[in-house]
CSV table of C-alpha atoms in Angstrom, one decimal:
chain,number,residue,atom,x,y,z
G,129,MET,CA,125.3,59.0,80.6
G,130,GLN,CA,125.8,57.6,84.0
G,131,GLY,CA,124.1,59.1,87.1
G,132,PRO,CA,121.3,58.6,89.2
G,133,SER,CA,118.3,56.8,87.6
G,134,PHE,CA,115.1,58.6,86.3
G,135,LEU,CA,113.2,57.4,89.4
G,136,ASP,CA,115.9,58.5,91.9
G,137,LEU,CA,115.8,62.1,90.2
G,138,VAL,CA,112.0,62.5,90.6
G,139,GLY,CA,111.6,60.4,93.8
G,140,PHE,CA,111.6,61.4,97.2
G,141,GLY,CA,115.2,60.0,98.0
G,142,PRO,CA,118.0,62.0,99.1
G,143,GLU,CA,118.8,62.8,95.5
G,144,GLY,CA,115.2,63.1,94.6
G,145,TRP,CA,113.4,66.2,93.6
G,146,GLY,CA,109.8,64.7,94.3
G,147,ALA,CA,109.0,66.9,97.3
G,148,ALA,CA,110.1,70.0,95.4
G,149,LEU,CA,108.2,69.2,92.3
G,150,LEU,CA,105.0,68.5,94.4
G,151,MET,CA,105.3,71.6,96.2
G,152,ALA,CA,105.7,73.5,93.0
G,153,THR,CA,102.6,71.7,91.6
G,154,GLY,CA,100.7,73.1,94.8
G,155,MET,CA,102.0,76.6,93.5
G,156,THR,CA,100.8,76.1,90.0
G,157,LEU,CA,97.5,75.0,91.4
G,158,ALA,CA,97.4,78.1,93.6
G,159,VAL,CA,98.3,80.6,91.0
G,160,ALA,CA,96.1,79.1,88.7
G,161,THR,CA,93.0,79.1,91.2
G,162,GLY,CA,93.8,82.8,92.2
G,163,GLY,CA,93.9,83.8,88.6
G,164,PHE,CA,90.6,82.0,87.8
G,165,ALA,CA,89.0,83.4,90.6
G,166,ALA,CA,90.0,86.9,89.7
G,167,GLY,CA,89.1,86.2,86.1
G,168,SER,CA,85.6,85.1,87.2
G,169,VAL,CA,85.0,88.5,88.9
G,170,ILE,CA,86.6,90.5,86.0
G,171,GLY,CA,84.5,88.3,83.5
G,172,ALA,CA,81.3,88.7,85.3
G,173,GLY,CA,81.8,92.6,85.3
G,174,VAL,CA,82.8,92.5,81.6
G,175,ALA,CA,79.8,90.3,80.5
G,176,GLY,CA,77.5,92.7,82.4
G,177,ALA,CA,79.1,95.6,80.5
G,178,LYS,CA,78.5,93.8,77.2
G,179,LEU,CA,74.8,93.0,78.0
G,180,SER,CA,74.1,96.5,79.4
G,181,ARG,CA,71.8,99.0,77.8
G,182,SER,CA,74.5,101.7,78.0
G,183,ARG,CA,76.4,102.1,74.6
G,184,ALA,CA,79.5,103.1,76.2
G,185,LEU,CA,79.5,100.2,78.4
G,186,ARG,CA,79.0,97.7,75.6
G,187,ALA,CA,81.8,99.2,73.7
G,188,PHE,CA,84.0,99.0,76.7
G,189,GLY,CA,83.2,95.4,77.0
G,190,ASP,CA,83.7,94.5,73.4
G,191,GLY,CA,86.9,96.3,73.3
G,192,TYR,CA,88.1,94.6,76.3
G,193,THR,CA,87.4,91.1,75.0
G,194,THR,CA,88.6,91.7,71.5
G,195,VAL,CA,92.0,93.3,72.8
G,196,LEU,CA,92.8,90.9,75.6
G,197,ARG,CA,92.0,87.8,73.3
G,198,GLY,CA,94.0,89.1,70.5
G,199,ILE,CA,97.3,89.8,72.0
G,200,PRO,CA,99.7,87.0,73.4
G,201,ASP,CA,99.4,86.1,77.1
G,202,LEU,CA,103.2,86.4,77.7
G,203,LEU,CA,103.0,90.2,76.7
G,204,VAL,CA,100.2,90.6,79.3
G,205,ILE,CA,102.5,89.0,81.8
G,206,TYR,CA,105.4,91.4,80.9
G,207,LEU,CA,103.2,94.3,81.1
G,208,PHE,CA,102.3,93.3,84.8
G,209,TYR,CA,105.6,92.3,85.9
G,210,PHE,CA,107.6,95.3,84.6
G,211,GLY,CA,105.0,97.7,84.6
G,212,GLY,CA,103.9,96.7,88.1
G,213,SER,CA,107.5,97.0,89.2
G,214,ALA,CA,107.7,100.6,87.7
G,215,ALA,CA,104.7,101.5,89.3
G,216,LEU,CA,105.9,100.3,92.6
G,217,GLY,CA,109.2,102.1,92.2
G,218,VAL,CA,107.2,105.3,91.9
G,219,VAL,CA,105.1,104.8,94.8
G,220,GLY,CA,108.4,103.8,96.7
G,221,GLN,CA,110.0,107.0,95.8
G,222,LEU,CA,107.1,108.8,97.5
G,223,PHE,CA,107.9,107.0,100.7
G,224,GLY,CA,111.7,107.8,100.4
G,225,ALA,CA,112.6,104.2,99.1
G,226,ASP,CA,115.2,104.3,96.2
G,227,GLY,CA,115.9,101.8,93.6
G,228,PHE,CA,114.1,98.8,92.1
G,229,ILE,CA,111.1,97.2,93.9
G,230,GLY,CA,110.1,94.0,92.2
G,231,MET,CA,106.5,93.1,91.8
G,232,PRO,CA,105.7,89.9,93.8
G,233,ALA,CA,105.6,87.2,91.3
G,234,PHE,CA,102.5,85.5,92.6
G,235,LEU,CA,100.5,88.8,92.5
G,236,THR,CA,101.7,89.2,88.9
G,237,GLY,CA,100.6,85.8,87.9
G,238,VAL,CA,97.3,86.2,89.6
G,239,LEU,CA,96.7,89.7,88.0
G,240,ALA,CA,97.9,88.6,84.5
G,241,ILE,CA,95.9,85.4,84.5
G,242,GLY,CA,93.0,87.0,85.9
G,243,VAL,CA,92.8,89.8,83.2
G,244,VAL,CA,93.4,87.5,80.3
G,245,SER,CA,91.0,84.8,81.7
G,246,GLY,CA,88.5,87.4,82.4
G,247,ALA,CA,88.0,88.2,78.8
G,248,TYR,CA,87.3,84.5,78.0
G,249,GLN,CA,85.1,84.0,80.9
G,250,ALA,CA,83.0,87.3,80.2
G,251,GLU,CA,82.2,85.6,76.7
G,252,VAL,CA,81.4,82.3,78.5
G,253,PHE,CA,78.9,84.1,81.0
G,254,ARG,CA,77.4,86.2,78.3
G,255,GLY,CA,76.6,83.0,76.2
G,256,ALA,CA,75.2,81.3,79.2
G,257,PHE,CA,73.0,84.4,80.1
G,258,ASN,CA,71.7,84.4,76.8
G,259,THR,CA,70.2,80.9,77.2
G,260,ILE,CA,67.8,82.2,80.1
G,261,SER,CA,64.4,82.7,78.7
G,262,ARG,CA,63.3,86.1,78.5
G,263,GLY,CA,60.0,85.0,80.1
G,264,GLU,CA,61.6,84.0,83.6
G,265,LEU,CA,63.3,87.3,83.8
G,266,GLU,CA,60.0,89.2,83.0
G,267,ALA,CA,58.2,86.8,85.4
G,268,ALA,CA,60.6,87.8,88.0
G,269,ARG,CA,60.2,91.4,87.4
G,270,ALA,CA,56.6,91.0,87.2
G,271,VAL,CA,56.5,89.6,90.9
G,272,GLY,CA,58.4,92.5,92.1
G,273,MET,CA,62.0,91.3,92.2
G,274,ARG,CA,64.8,94.1,92.4
G,275,THR,CA,67.9,93.7,90.2
G,276,GLY,CA,70.1,92.3,93.3
G,277,LEU,CA,67.3,89.8,94.4
G,278,ARG,CA,66.7,88.9,90.5
G,279,LEU,CA,70.4,88.2,90.0
G,280,ARG,CA,70.7,86.2,93.0
G,281,ARG,CA,67.8,84.0,92.7
G,282,ILE,CA,67.2,83.6,88.9
G,283,ILE,CA,70.2,84.8,86.9
G,284,VAL,CA,73.2,83.6,88.7
G,285,PRO,CA,72.1,80.0,89.3
G,286,GLN,CA,71.1,79.5,85.9
G,287,VAL,CA,74.2,81.4,84.2
G,288,LEU,CA,76.5,79.3,86.5
G,289,ARG,CA,74.6,76.0,85.2
G,290,TYR,CA,75.2,76.7,81.6
G,291,ALA,CA,78.7,78.2,82.2
G,292,ILE,CA,80.3,75.1,83.5
G,293,PRO,CA,81.5,73.7,80.1
G,294,GLY,CA,82.7,77.0,79.0
G,295,LEU,CA,84.3,77.6,82.4
G,296,GLY,CA,85.9,74.2,82.1
G,297,ASN,CA,87.5,75.1,78.9
G,298,THR,CA,88.8,78.5,80.3
G,299,TRP,CA,90.1,76.6,83.5
G,300,GLN,CA,92.4,74.4,81.0
G,301,LEU,CA,93.7,77.5,79.4
G,302,VAL,CA,94.3,79.1,82.7
G,303,LEU,CA,96.3,76.0,83.9
G,304,LYS,CA,98.5,76.1,80.6
G,305,GLU,CA,99.0,79.8,81.1
G,306,SER,CA,100.3,79.2,84.5
G,307,ALA,CA,103.2,77.9,83.1
G,308,LEU,CA,104.2,81.1,81.4
G,309,ILE,CA,104.5,82.8,84.8
G,310,SER,CA,107.6,80.9,85.1
G,311,VAL,CA,109.3,83.8,83.2
G,312,THR,CA,108.8,86.1,86.4
G,313,GLY,CA,110.6,83.8,88.5
G,314,LEU,CA,107.8,82.4,90.5
G,315,VAL,CA,108.7,78.8,91.4
G,316,GLU,CA,105.8,76.9,90.0
G,317,LEU,CA,106.0,73.4,88.3
G,318,LEU,CA,108.0,74.7,85.0
G,319,ARG,CA,110.3,77.0,87.0
G,320,GLN,CA,111.0,74.2,89.4
G,321,SER,CA,111.5,71.6,86.6
G,322,GLN,CA,114.0,74.5,85.2
G,323,ILE,CA,115.7,74.7,88.4
G,324,ALA,CA,116.3,70.9,88.8
G,325,ALA,CA,117.2,70.4,85.1
G,326,GLY,CA,119.8,73.0,85.5
G,327,SER,CA,121.5,71.6,88.7
G,328,THR,CA,121.4,67.9,87.5
G,329,ARG,CA,121.8,68.5,83.8
G,330,ARG,CA,118.9,66.2,83.1
G,331,PRO,CA,116.6,68.6,81.5
G,332,PHE,CA,114.7,65.8,79.4
G,333,ASP,CA,113.9,64.1,82.5
G,334,PHE,CA,112.5,66.9,84.5
G,335,TYR,CA,110.4,68.4,81.5
G,336,ILE,CA,108.8,65.1,80.7
G,337,THR,CA,107.8,64.9,84.5
G,338,ALA,CA,106.4,68.3,84.6
G,339,ALA,CA,104.4,67.4,81.2
G,340,VAL,CA,103.1,64.3,83.1
G,341,LEU,CA,102.2,66.3,86.0
G,342,TYR,CA,100.3,68.9,83.9
G,343,LEU,CA,98.6,66.1,82.4
G,344,VAL,CA,97.5,64.5,85.3
G,345,ILE,CA,96.1,67.9,86.5
G,346,THR,CA,94.1,68.8,83.2
G,347,ALA,CA,93.0,65.1,83.1
G,348,VAL,CA,91.6,65.2,86.7
G,349,SER,CA,89.9,68.7,86.3
G,350,SER,CA,88.2,67.6,83.2
G,351,TYR,CA,87.0,64.8,84.9
G,352,LEU,CA,85.5,67.1,87.7
G,353,PHE,CA,84.3,69.4,85.3
G,354,ARG,CA,82.3,66.6,83.4
G,355,GLN,CA,80.9,65.6,86.9
G,356,ALA,CA,79.8,69.0,87.9
G,357,GLU,CA,78.2,69.4,84.7
G,358,ALA,CA,76.2,66.1,84.8
G,359,ARG,CA,75.1,67.3,88.5
G,360,ALA,CA,74.1,70.9,87.5
G,361,LEU,CA,72.2,69.7,84.4
G,362,ARG,CA,70.4,66.9,86.3
G,363,GLY,CA,67.1,68.7,86.4
G,364,VAL,CA,67.1,69.8,82.9
G,365,ARG,CA,65.4,68.0,80.1
G,366,ARG,CA,67.6,67.3,77.1
G,367,ALA,CA,66.3,67.4,73.7
H,89,MET,CA,103.0,111.0,75.4
H,90,ASP,CA,106.5,110.7,74.0
H,91,PHE,CA,105.7,110.2,70.5
H,92,THR,CA,109.5,109.8,69.3
H,93,PHE,CA,109.8,107.0,71.7
H,94,LEU,CA,106.4,105.2,70.5
H,95,TRP,CA,107.5,105.7,67.1
H,96,GLU,CA,111.0,104.2,67.6
H,97,THR,CA,109.5,101.3,69.5
H,98,PHE,CA,106.9,100.7,66.6
H,99,LEU,CA,110.0,100.5,64.0
H,100,LYS,CA,112.1,98.4,66.2
H,101,LEU,CA,109.0,96.0,66.8
H,102,LEU,CA,108.0,95.9,63.3
H,103,SER,CA,111.4,94.1,62.4
H,104,GLY,CA,110.0,91.3,64.3
H,105,VAL,CA,106.7,90.9,62.3
H,106,PRO,CA,108.3,88.5,59.6
H,107,LEU,CA,109.7,86.1,62.0
H,108,THR,CA,106.4,86.2,63.9
H,109,LEU,CA,104.6,85.7,60.5
H,110,ASN,CA,107.1,83.1,59.3
H,111,LEU,CA,106.6,81.1,62.6
H,112,ALA,CA,103.1,81.1,62.5
H,113,LEU,CA,102.5,80.3,58.8
H,114,VAL,CA,105.2,77.6,58.5
H,115,SER,CA,104.0,75.8,61.7
H,116,THR,CA,100.4,76.0,60.7
H,117,ALA,CA,101.2,74.5,57.3
H,118,PHE,CA,103.2,71.6,58.9
H,119,GLY,CA,100.5,71.4,61.7
H,120,ALA,CA,97.9,71.2,59.2
H,121,LEU,CA,99.5,68.2,57.4
H,122,LEU,CA,99.9,66.4,60.7
H,123,ALA,CA,96.3,67.1,61.5
H,124,VAL,CA,95.1,65.6,58.4
H,125,LEU,CA,97.1,62.5,59.0
H,126,LEU,CA,95.9,62.4,62.6
H,127,THR,CA,92.1,62.7,61.5
H,128,LEU,CA,92.5,59.9,59.0
H,129,MET,CA,94.1,57.7,61.9
H,130,ARG,CA,91.1,58.8,64.1
H,131,LEU,CA,88.6,57.7,61.6
H,132,SER,CA,90.5,54.5,60.6
H,133,SER,CA,88.5,51.3,60.9
H,134,TRP,CA,91.5,49.8,62.7
H,135,ARG,CA,91.1,50.8,66.4
H,136,PRO,CA,94.7,50.9,67.7
H,137,VAL,CA,95.6,53.3,65.1
H,138,GLY,CA,92.8,55.5,66.3
H,139,TRP,CA,93.9,55.1,69.9
H,140,VAL,CA,97.3,56.3,69.1
H,141,ALA,CA,95.9,59.5,67.4
H,142,GLN,CA,93.5,60.1,70.4
H,143,PHE,CA,96.3,59.7,72.9
H,144,TYR,CA,98.4,62.2,71.0
H,145,VAL,CA,95.7,64.7,71.1
H,146,PHE,CA,95.3,64.1,74.9
H,147,VAL,CA,99.0,64.7,75.5
H,148,PHE,CA,99.3,67.8,73.2
H,149,ARG,CA,96.1,69.5,74.3
H,150,GLY,CA,96.7,68.6,78.1
H,151,THR,CA,100.2,70.1,78.5
H,152,PRO,CA,101.3,73.8,78.1
H,153,LEU,CA,103.0,74.6,75.1
H,154,LEU,CA,105.9,76.1,76.7
H,155,VAL,CA,106.5,72.7,78.4
H,156,GLN,CA,106.6,71.3,75.0
H,157,MET,CA,108.9,73.9,73.7
H,158,PHE,CA,111.3,73.1,76.7
H,159,VAL,CA,111.1,69.3,76.3
H,160,ILE,CA,112.1,69.9,72.4
H,161,TYR,CA,114.6,72.5,72.9
H,162,TYR,CA,116.4,72.0,76.3
H,163,GLY,CA,115.3,68.4,76.8
H,164,LEU,CA,116.6,66.8,73.7
H,165,GLY,CA,119.9,68.2,74.6
H,166,GLN,CA,120.4,65.4,76.9
H,167,PHE,CA,120.6,63.0,74.1
H,168,ARG,CA,122.9,65.1,71.9
H,169,PRO,CA,125.4,62.2,71.1
H,170,THR,CA,122.7,60.2,69.8
H,171,LEU,CA,121.1,63.0,67.9
H,172,GLN,CA,124.7,63.9,66.4
H,173,ALA,CA,125.2,60.3,65.4
H,174,TRP,CA,121.7,60.3,63.6
H,175,GLY,CA,122.6,63.7,62.0
H,176,LEU,CA,119.6,65.3,63.5
H,177,TRP,CA,121.4,67.7,65.8
H,178,VAL,CA,121.7,70.3,63.1
H,179,PHE,CA,118.0,70.6,63.3
H,180,PHE,CA,117.5,70.4,67.2
H,181,ARG,CA,120.3,72.9,68.1
H,182,GLU,CA,118.4,75.7,66.3
H,183,PRO,CA,116.1,77.5,68.3
H,184,TYR,CA,114.1,78.3,65.1
H,185,TRP,CA,113.4,74.7,64.2
H,186,CYS,CA,112.7,73.6,67.7
H,187,ALA,CA,109.9,76.5,67.9
H,188,ILE,CA,108.6,75.4,64.5
H,189,PHE,CA,108.5,71.6,65.7
H,190,ALA,CA,106.9,72.2,68.8
H,191,LEU,CA,104.2,74.7,67.4
H,192,SER,CA,103.5,72.3,64.6
H,193,LEU,CA,103.0,69.3,66.9
H,194,ASN,CA,100.9,71.4,69.2
H,195,THR,CA,98.6,72.9,66.5
H,196,ALA,CA,98.3,69.6,64.8
H,197,ALA,CA,96.3,68.2,67.9
H,198,TYR,CA,93.9,71.0,68.0
H,199,GLY,CA,93.6,71.1,64.2
H,200,SER,CA,92.9,67.4,64.1
H,201,GLU,CA,89.8,67.8,66.4
H,202,ILE,CA,88.6,70.7,64.1
H,203,LEU,CA,89.0,68.6,61.0
H,204,ARG,CA,87.2,65.6,62.8
H,205,GLY,CA,84.3,67.8,63.5
H,206,GLY,CA,84.1,69.1,59.9
H,207,LEU,CA,84.4,65.5,58.5
H,208,GLN,CA,81.6,64.3,60.7
H,209,ALA,CA,79.4,67.3,59.8
H,210,VAL,CA,79.4,66.1,56.2
H,211,PRO,CA,75.9,65.1,55.4
H,212,HIS,CA,75.5,61.5,54.7
H,213,ARG,CA,72.9,61.9,51.8
H,214,GLU,CA,75.6,63.9,49.9
H,215,VAL,CA,78.0,61.0,50.0
H,216,GLU,CA,75.4,58.6,49.2
H,217,ALA,CA,74.4,60.5,46.3
H,218,ALA,CA,78.1,60.7,45.2
H,219,ARG,CA,78.3,56.8,45.5
H,220,ALA,CA,75.1,56.5,43.6
H,221,SER,CA,76.5,58.5,40.8
H,222,GLY,CA,79.6,56.2,40.7
H,223,MET,CA,82.1,58.0,42.8
H,224,TRP,CA,84.5,56.3,45.1
H,225,GLY,CA,87.7,56.4,46.8
H,226,PHE,CA,89.8,59.3,46.3
H,227,LEU,CA,87.5,61.1,43.8
H,228,LEU,CA,84.5,60.9,46.3
H,229,TYR,CA,87.0,62.6,48.9
H,230,ARG,CA,88.5,65.1,46.6
H,231,ARG,CA,85.1,66.3,44.9
H,232,ILE,CA,82.4,65.8,47.7
H,233,VAL,CA,83.8,65.2,51.3
H,234,PHE,CA,86.7,67.4,51.5
H,235,PRO,CA,85.3,70.6,50.0
H,236,ILE,CA,82.4,70.3,52.4
H,237,ALA,CA,84.2,69.3,55.5
H,238,ILE,CA,86.9,72.2,54.9
H,239,ARG,CA,84.1,74.8,54.5
H,240,GLN,CA,82.7,73.5,57.7
H,241,ALA,CA,86.0,73.5,59.6
H,242,LEU,CA,87.2,76.8,58.3
H,243,PRO,CA,85.8,79.3,60.8
H,244,ALA,CA,87.2,77.1,63.9
H,245,TYR,CA,90.5,76.8,61.9
H,246,GLY,CA,90.5,80.3,61.6
H,247,SER,CA,90.4,80.9,65.4
H,248,GLU,CA,93.3,78.2,65.6
H,249,ILE,CA,95.3,80.5,63.3
H,250,ILE,CA,94.9,83.3,65.6
H,251,LEU,CA,95.8,81.2,68.4
H,252,MET,CA,98.9,80.3,66.7
H,253,VAL,CA,100.0,83.8,65.9
H,254,LYS,CA,99.6,84.4,69.7
H,255,ALA,CA,101.6,81.3,70.5
H,256,THR,CA,104.6,82.3,68.5
H,257,SER,CA,105.3,84.7,71.2
H,258,LEU,CA,106.5,81.7,73.2
H,259,ALA,CA,109.3,81.2,71.0
H,260,SER,CA,110.9,84.3,72.5
H,261,VAL,CA,111.5,82.2,75.9
H,262,ILE,CA,113.8,80.2,73.9
H,263,THR,CA,115.8,83.0,72.5
H,264,MET,CA,113.9,84.0,69.3
H,265,LEU,CA,113.6,87.6,68.8
H,266,GLU,CA,110.1,88.0,67.1
H,267,VAL,CA,107.7,90.8,68.2
H,268,THR,CA,107.3,89.6,72.0
H,269,GLY,CA,111.1,88.7,72.3
H,270,LEU,CA,112.0,92.3,70.8
H,271,ALA,CA,109.4,94.0,73.2
H,272,ALA,CA,110.7,92.2,76.3
H,273,LYS,CA,114.0,93.2,75.4
H,274,LEU,CA,112.9,96.9,75.0
H,275,ILE,CA,111.1,96.8,78.2
H,276,SER,CA,114.1,95.5,80.1
H,277,GLN,CA,116.3,98.3,78.5
H,278,SER,CA,114.0,101.1,78.8
H,279,TYR,CA,111.6,100.3,81.9
H,280,ARG,CA,108.9,101.7,79.9
H,281,ALA,CA,106.6,98.6,80.0
H,282,VAL,CA,103.3,100.4,79.2
H,283,GLU,CA,104.3,102.2,76.1
H,284,VAL,CA,106.1,99.0,74.6
H,285,PHE,CA,103.0,97.0,75.5
H,286,VAL,CA,100.6,99.3,73.8
H,287,VAL,CA,102.8,99.2,70.5
H,288,ALA,CA,103.3,95.5,70.7
H,289,GLY,CA,99.7,94.7,71.4
H,290,LEU,CA,98.7,97.0,68.6
H,291,ILE,CA,100.8,95.1,66.2
H,292,TYR,CA,99.2,91.8,67.1
H,293,LEU,CA,95.7,93.2,67.0
H,294,VAL,CA,96.4,94.3,63.5
H,295,LEU,CA,98.0,91.1,62.4
H,296,ASN,CA,95.1,89.1,63.7
H,297,PHE,CA,92.5,91.6,62.3
H,298,ALA,CA,94.1,91.0,58.8
H,299,ILE,CA,94.1,87.2,59.3
H,300,THR,CA,90.4,87.2,60.5
H,301,ARG,CA,89.6,89.1,57.1
H,302,LEU,CA,91.4,86.8,55.1
H,303,ILE,CA,89.6,83.8,56.5
H,304,ALA,CA,86.4,85.5,56.3
H,305,LEU,CA,87.3,86.2,52.4
H,306,ILE,CA,88.2,82.5,51.9
H,307,GLU,CA,85.0,81.3,53.6
H,308,TRP,CA,82.9,83.6,51.2
H,309,TRP,CA,84.8,82.2,48.4
H,310,LEU,CA,84.1,78.5,49.3
H,311,SER,CA,80.5,79.1,49.9
H,312,PRO,CA,79.1,80.3,46.7
H,313,HIS,CA,75.8,78.5,47.7
H,314,LEU,CA,75.2,80.7,50.5
H,315,ARG,CA,75.4,83.7,48.6
H,316,PRO,CA,72.4,85.5,47.2
H,317,ALA,CA,72.1,84.8,43.7
H,318,PRO,CA,72.8,87.5,41.1
H,319,THR,CA,69.5,88.9,39.9
H,320,VAL,CA,68.7,91.4,36.8
H,321,SER,CA,67.9,94.1,39.3
H,322,SER,CA,70.9,93.7,41.5
H,323,GLY,CA,73.0,93.8,38.3
H,324,ALA,CA,71.1,96.8,37.1
H,325,ALA,CA,71.7,98.4,40.5
H,326,LEU,CA,75.5,97.7,40.1
H,327,HIS,CA,75.5,99.4,36.7
H,328,HIS,CA,74.0,102.5,37.9
H,329,ALA,CA,76.0,102.9,40.9
C-alpha cells in the first residue's frame, strides 16, 4: 500500500491531521472535565441522600446508584441524545418552530457522563465520609457549628482527602466513557480519528494514534492523582 | 402510558438478550483464560515476561474499549490482503468475532489484576503447610493455591462480569444487534427514547441482578468453612419447620 507515511498522516504537514487530532484531544478533555464536574455535584447530592436520616431519600440514593451502575453507558447517552432532542422539539413547537431540533452534542456528553459518573462518585464520597471519625463530627456540633459550617470546615476537607484515590478511578472511567460520546457526532478524539480514517482510508494508523493519545492522557492523569494523593495525605499517619 | 408500545418494545428487545449473553459469556471465558496466562507471566521469575504482561495491562486498561474495538474491526481492514493470505480474514471480517476478540482482550487485562490480587492474598502459612506435607508443583496449585485464590478473587471477578455485560453494548457500534443495538434502532424509528430506554434498562438490570445472585451462590458454595456448622438444634428446627 503506497501513500503518505504514518508520520506524514499524523504530523503537522500539509497532509497531516496532527492539528485536528490535538484539537479533538482538547475536546475529549473538555467533555470529560465537564462531565466529571457535573458528576461531582450529582455525586455529592446522591451521597448526601444515601447518608441521610430520611428513609425516602436513602431509597432514592440507593436506587440511583444501583440503576445507573447497572445499565450500559451507551444507553444513557442515547437517552439524553434522542430524548433531549424530542424534548427540545416539544419546547420548539411551543415557540412555533417546526421539525427536528438536535440536542447539542457537547451538552449531551456532559449530561450523560455527569449522570453516570455521579453514581460512581456518590459511592466514593459515601465511603470517604464514613472514614471521618464520629468524634470529630460530635465535637464540631458541641462547639456550636451549624450544618453549613460543619460541612465546610470539617466534612468536605476530609472527604476530599480520602476520596482522591476513588475519584482518580472515576476520572479514568469518565475519560474512557467520553469516547462513547462520538456516537452523537461530537468531534472528540475518537470521532476525529474516524473522520480522518474515512478520508485517508488508513483506519489502523488513526485508531492506533487515538489509542496512544488516550494512553498518554490516562498515564499523565494517574500520575497527577498519585501526586495529589501524596500531598493530601501528607499530614496523615499511616499504619 | 402506552402499554402496548412498551410490551412490543419489550418483546423486540428480548430477542437481543441471547446475543448480549452470548457476547458476555464467550468473551468472559476467553478473557479468563488469557487472564490466567497474564497472571502467570506477571508472577514469573523471569522479569521481561512480567514486563510484557504489565505493559499489556497498562495498554488495555488505559484506552477506551470502543477504540480497541475500532482498531480491530475497522483498523485491521487496512491489512486485508495480508490477513487474507494468512487465512485470518474470515475471522476479522465478522463483527461478532471482532467484538469477542476486543472484549476478551479487554477483560483479560482487568481480570489478571483481580487474579493477581487473589493469588497474593493466599496465606503463606497454608502454602508452607502444604509443602511440609509433601505437595509440590501442580498438585500444590490445584489443591491449595487455586481454590483459595479463586475464592478470594470471586467477588471482584463478579463485578467484572457485570461490567462485561454492560460492555457488550459497545458491540452495537460495530453493527451487532444485541439489546442496545436493537434499542438504538427502535429509538431512531419511533423517537420514543424514554420508553425504549426504560425497557432496555430494565432488561440489563434483571440480567445483572441474576448474575450477581449466581456469583453469590458460587461464593457460598466455595466457602463452606465460613458457614455456621450444622448443629443438632438447627437440624431439629428444620425438621419442625
